[in-house]
Amino acid sequence: MKHLFLIFIGGGFGSVLRYAIAKALNQSVSTFPFGTMLVNVLGSFIIGFLMSYFAKNELISENYSSLLAIGFCGGFTTFSSFAYENQILLKSGDFTSFALYSIGSIVLGFLAVFAGMYCIKFI
């Protein structure tokens, strides 16, 4: 039950932060969803960093991973918004933004995980 509570708390903080960032950045003149892309890439970096940090320092406890990796990162990042925004870009005929957003999010997400893992070497 404790792990569920930690996931709940972490997810709440992550969701609120995601909402604030997406609201601030997605309401620009552009139709490109910069806010959602930023939170997904940043969340990928954070989870790569956290999991590598926990492994390096032998701190892989269910409490830490439940709160931060599952809860916070799970609430912070959003695949559903990513999918919905891609549908909007396709429906509007903005195929360039669709391609840049889709491919960019996936490639940058993977690179961000690796970058987070790489940063642990210097800590």
PDB file of C-alpha atoms in Angstrom:
ATOM      1  CA  MET A   1       0.000   0.000   0.000  1.00  0.00           C
ATOM      2  CA  LYS A   2       2.925   2.337   0.730  1.00  0.00           C
ATOM      3  CA  HIS A   3       4.196   1.996  -2.857  1.00  0.00           C
ATOM      4  CA  LEU A   4       0.801   2.911  -4.268  1.00  0.00           C
ATOM      5  CA  PHE A   5       0.737   6.026  -2.098  1.00  0.00           C
ATOM      6  CA  LEU A   6       4.251   7.011  -3.234  1.00  0.00           C
ATOM      7  CA  ILE A   7       3.270   6.512  -6.887  1.00  0.00           C
ATOM      8  CA  PHE A   8       0.153   8.610  -6.261  1.00  0.00           C
ATOM      9  CA  ILE A   9       2.158  11.472  -4.694  1.00  0.00           C
ATOM     10  CA  GLY A  10       4.901  11.399  -7.339  1.00  0.00           C
ATOM     11  CA  GLY A  11       2.366  11.175 -10.146  1.00  0.00           C
ATOM     12  CA  GLY A  12       0.460  14.153  -8.779  1.00  0.00           C
ATOM     13  CA  PHE A  13       3.562  16.351  -8.671  1.00  0.00           C
ATOM     14  CA  GLY A  14       4.623  15.199 -12.133  1.00  0.00           C
ATOM     15  CA  SER A  15       1.181  15.822 -13.623  1.00  0.00           C
ATOM     16  CA  VAL A  16       0.906  19.323 -12.175  1.00  0.00           C
ATOM     17  CA  LEU A  17       4.370  20.246 -13.437  1.00  0.00           C
ATOM     18  CA  ARG A  18       3.578  18.797 -16.889  1.00  0.00           C
ATOM     19  CA  TYR A  19       0.355  20.796 -17.025  1.00  0.00           C
ATOM     20  CA  ALA A  20       2.130  24.038 -16.126  1.00  0.00           C
ATOM     21  CA  ILE A  21       4.896  23.572 -18.686  1.00  0.00           C
ATOM     22  CA  ALA A  22       2.569  22.443 -21.481  1.00  0.00           C
ATOM     23  CA  LYS A  23       0.115  25.261 -20.773  1.00  0.00           C
ATOM     24  CA  ALA A  24       2.882  27.850 -20.908  1.00  0.00           C
ATOM     25  CA  LEU A  25       4.571  26.537 -24.062  1.00  0.00           C
ATOM     26  CA  ASN A  26       1.679  25.109 -26.081  1.00  0.00           C
ATOM     27  CA  GLN A  27      -0.244  28.381 -26.161  1.00  0.00           C
ATOM     28  CA  SER A  28       2.194  30.137 -28.435  1.00  0.00           C
ATOM     29  CA  VAL A  29       1.364  31.247 -31.952  1.00  0.00           C
ATOM     30  CA  SER A  30       2.714  27.995 -33.338  1.00  0.00           C
ATOM     31  CA  THR A  31       0.608  24.857 -33.589  1.00  0.00           C
ATOM     32  CA  PHE A  32       3.674  22.764 -32.779  1.00  0.00           C
ATOM     33  CA  PRO A  33       3.293  21.193 -29.290  1.00  0.00           C
ATOM     34  CA  PHE A  34       6.632  22.344 -27.833  1.00  0.00           C
ATOM     35  CA  GLY A  35       5.482  21.918 -24.229  1.00  0.00           C
ATOM     36  CA  THR A  36       4.512  18.273 -24.577  1.00  0.00           C
ATOM     37  CA  MET A  37       7.687  17.481 -26.474  1.00  0.00           C
ATOM     38  CA  LEU A  38       9.778  19.203 -23.804  1.00  0.00           C
ATOM     39  CA  VAL A  39       8.188  17.314 -20.903  1.00  0.00           C
ATOM     40  CA  ASN A  40       8.530  13.974 -22.694  1.00  0.00           C
ATOM     41  CA  VAL A  41      12.206  14.535 -23.519  1.00  0.00           C
ATOM     42  CA  LEU A  42      12.959  15.995 -20.084  1.00  0.00           C
ATOM     43  CA  GLY A  43      11.129  13.105 -18.412  1.00  0.00           C
ATOM     44  CA  SER A  44      13.192  10.662 -20.463  1.00  0.00           C
ATOM     45  CA  PHE A  45      16.366  12.362 -19.270  1.00  0.00           C
ATOM     46  CA  ILE A  46      15.187  12.306 -15.656  1.00  0.00           C
ATOM     47  CA  ILE A  47      14.325   8.605 -15.668  1.00  0.00           C
ATOM     48  CA  GLY A  48      17.660   7.716 -17.311  1.00  0.00           C
ATOM     49  CA  PHE A  49      19.466   9.818 -14.715  1.00  0.00           C
ATOM     50  CA  LEU A  50      17.496   8.473 -11.741  1.00  0.00           C
ATOM     51  CA  MET A  51      17.710   4.797 -12.599  1.00  0.00           C
ATOM     52  CA  SER A  52      21.439   5.053 -13.298  1.00  0.00           C
ATOM     53  CA  TYR A  53      21.978   7.001 -10.083  1.00  0.00           C
ATOM     54  CA  PHE A  54      20.056   4.430  -8.058  1.00  0.00           C
ATOM     55  CA  ALA A  55      22.026   1.588  -9.659  1.00  0.00           C
ATOM     56  CA  LYS A  56      25.399   3.299  -9.191  1.00  0.00           C
ATOM     57  CA  ASN A  57      24.761   4.102  -5.555  1.00  0.00           C
ATOM     58  CA  GLU A  58      22.899   0.882  -4.829  1.00  0.00           C
ATOM     59  CA  LEU A  59      19.823   2.883  -3.861  1.00  0.00           C
ATOM     60  CA  ILE A  60      17.332   0.883  -5.864  1.00  0.00           C
ATOM     61  CA  SER A  61      14.605   0.647  -3.305  1.00  0.00           C
ATOM     62  CA  GLU A  62      10.995   0.276  -4.243  1.00  0.00           C
ATOM     63  CA  ASN A  63      10.249   3.482  -2.354  1.00  0.00           C
ATOM     64  CA  TYR A  64      12.578   5.641  -4.452  1.00  0.00           C
ATOM     65  CA  SER A  65      11.654   4.082  -7.764  1.00  0.00           C
ATOM     66  CA  SER A  66       7.936   4.138  -6.925  1.00  0.00           C
ATOM     67  CA  LEU A  67       7.968   7.827  -5.998  1.00  0.00           C
ATOM     68  CA  LEU A  68      10.331   9.189  -8.634  1.00  0.00           C
ATOM     69  CA  ALA A  69      10.535   6.852 -11.627  1.00  0.00           C
ATOM     70  CA  ILE A  70       7.045   5.356 -11.702  1.00  0.00           C
ATOM     71  CA  GLY A  71       5.161   8.188 -10.005  1.00  0.00           C
ATOM     72  CA  PHE A  72       6.842  11.460 -10.954  1.00  0.00           C
ATOM     73  CA  CYS A  73       8.161  10.485 -14.403  1.00  0.00           C
ATOM     74  CA  GLY A  74       4.968   8.585 -15.201  1.00  0.00           C
ATOM     75  CA  GLY A  75       2.842  11.592 -14.305  1.00  0.00           C
ATOM     76  CA  PHE A  76       5.210  14.095 -15.898  1.00  0.00           C
ATOM     77  CA  THR A  77       5.486  12.463 -19.308  1.00  0.00           C
ATOM     78  CA  THR A  78       2.483  11.784 -21.471  1.00  0.00           C
ATOM     79  CA  PHE A  79       2.021   9.447 -24.380  1.00  0.00           C
ATOM     80  CA  SER A  80      -1.686  10.164 -24.677  1.00  0.00           C
ATOM     81  CA  SER A  81      -1.131  13.889 -25.307  1.00  0.00           C
ATOM     82  CA  PHE A  82       1.644  13.025 -27.759  1.00  0.00           C
ATOM     83  CA  ALA A  83      -0.712  10.750 -29.711  1.00  0.00           C
ATOM     84  CA  TYR A  84      -3.597  13.237 -29.614  1.00  0.00           C
ATOM     85  CA  GLU A  85      -1.464  16.152 -30.758  1.00  0.00           C
ATOM     86  CA  ASN A  86      -0.112  14.054 -33.632  1.00  0.00           C
ATOM     87  CA  GLN A  87      -3.690  13.316 -34.666  1.00  0.00           C
ATOM     88  CA  ILE A  88      -4.445  17.063 -34.661  1.00  0.00           C
ATOM     89  CA  LEU A  89      -1.375  17.771 -36.802  1.00  0.00           C
ATOM     90  CA  LEU A  90      -2.399  15.075 -39.295  1.00  0.00           C
ATOM     91  CA  LYS A  91      -6.011  16.253 -39.381  1.00  0.00           C
ATOM     92  CA  SER A  92      -4.901  19.821 -40.087  1.00  0.00           C
ATOM     93  CA  GLY A  93      -2.657  18.623 -42.917  1.00  0.00           C
ATOM     94  CA  ASP A  94       0.526  19.803 -41.221  1.00  0.00           C
ATOM     95  CA  PHE A  95       2.581  16.789 -42.252  1.00  0.00           C
ATOM     96  CA  THR A  96       5.918  18.503 -41.685  1.00  0.00           C
ATOM     97  CA  SER A  97       5.132  19.258 -38.040  1.00  0.00           C
ATOM     98  CA  PHE A  98       3.707  15.760 -37.636  1.00  0.00           C
ATOM     99  CA  ALA A  99       6.930  14.188 -38.914  1.00  0.00           C
ATOM    100  CA  LEU A 100       9.174  16.507 -36.900  1.00  0.00           C
ATOM    101  CA  TYR A 101       7.143  16.008 -33.719  1.00  0.00           C
ATOM    102  CA  SER A 102       6.830  12.227 -34.030  1.00  0.00           C
ATOM    103  CA  ILE A 103      10.360  11.423 -35.087  1.00  0.00           C
ATOM    104  CA  GLY A 104      11.890  14.172 -32.972  1.00  0.00           C
ATOM    105  CA  SER A 105      10.092  13.062 -29.822  1.00  0.00           C
ATOM    106  CA  ILE A 106      11.150   9.441 -30.206  1.00  0.00           C
ATOM    107  CA  VAL A 107      14.761  10.150 -31.161  1.00  0.00           C
ATOM    108  CA  LEU A 108      15.239  12.907 -28.578  1.00  0.00           C
ATOM    109  CA  GLY A 109      13.523  10.762 -25.922  1.00  0.00           C
ATOM    110  CA  PHE A 110      15.977   7.902 -26.446  1.00  0.00           C
ATOM    111  CA  LEU A 111      18.931  10.276 -26.582  1.00  0.00           C
ATOM    112  CA  ALA A 112      17.742  11.964 -23.376  1.00  0.00           C
ATOM    113  CA  VAL A 113      17.634   8.625 -21.522  1.00  0.00           C
ATOM    114  CA  PHE A 114      21.176   7.888 -22.657  1.00  0.00           C
ATOM    115  CA  ALA A 115      22.288  11.424 -21.744  1.00  0.00           C
ATOM    116  CA  GLY A 116      20.820  11.035 -18.258  1.00  0.00           C
ATOM    117  CA  MET A 117      22.627   7.733 -17.843  1.00  0.00           C
ATOM    118  CA  TYR A 118      25.866   9.248 -19.146  1.00  0.00           C
ATOM    119  CA  CYS A 119      25.708  12.177 -16.694  1.00  0.00           C
ATOM    120  CA  ILE A 120      25.915   9.751 -13.774  1.00  0.00           C
ATOM    121  CA  LYS A 121      29.516   8.946 -14.738  1.00  0.00           C
ATOM    122  CA  PHE A 122      30.483  12.433 -13.561  1.00  0.00           C
ATOM    123  CA  ILE A 123      28.704  12.311 -10.194  1.00  0.00           C
TER     124      ILE A 123
END
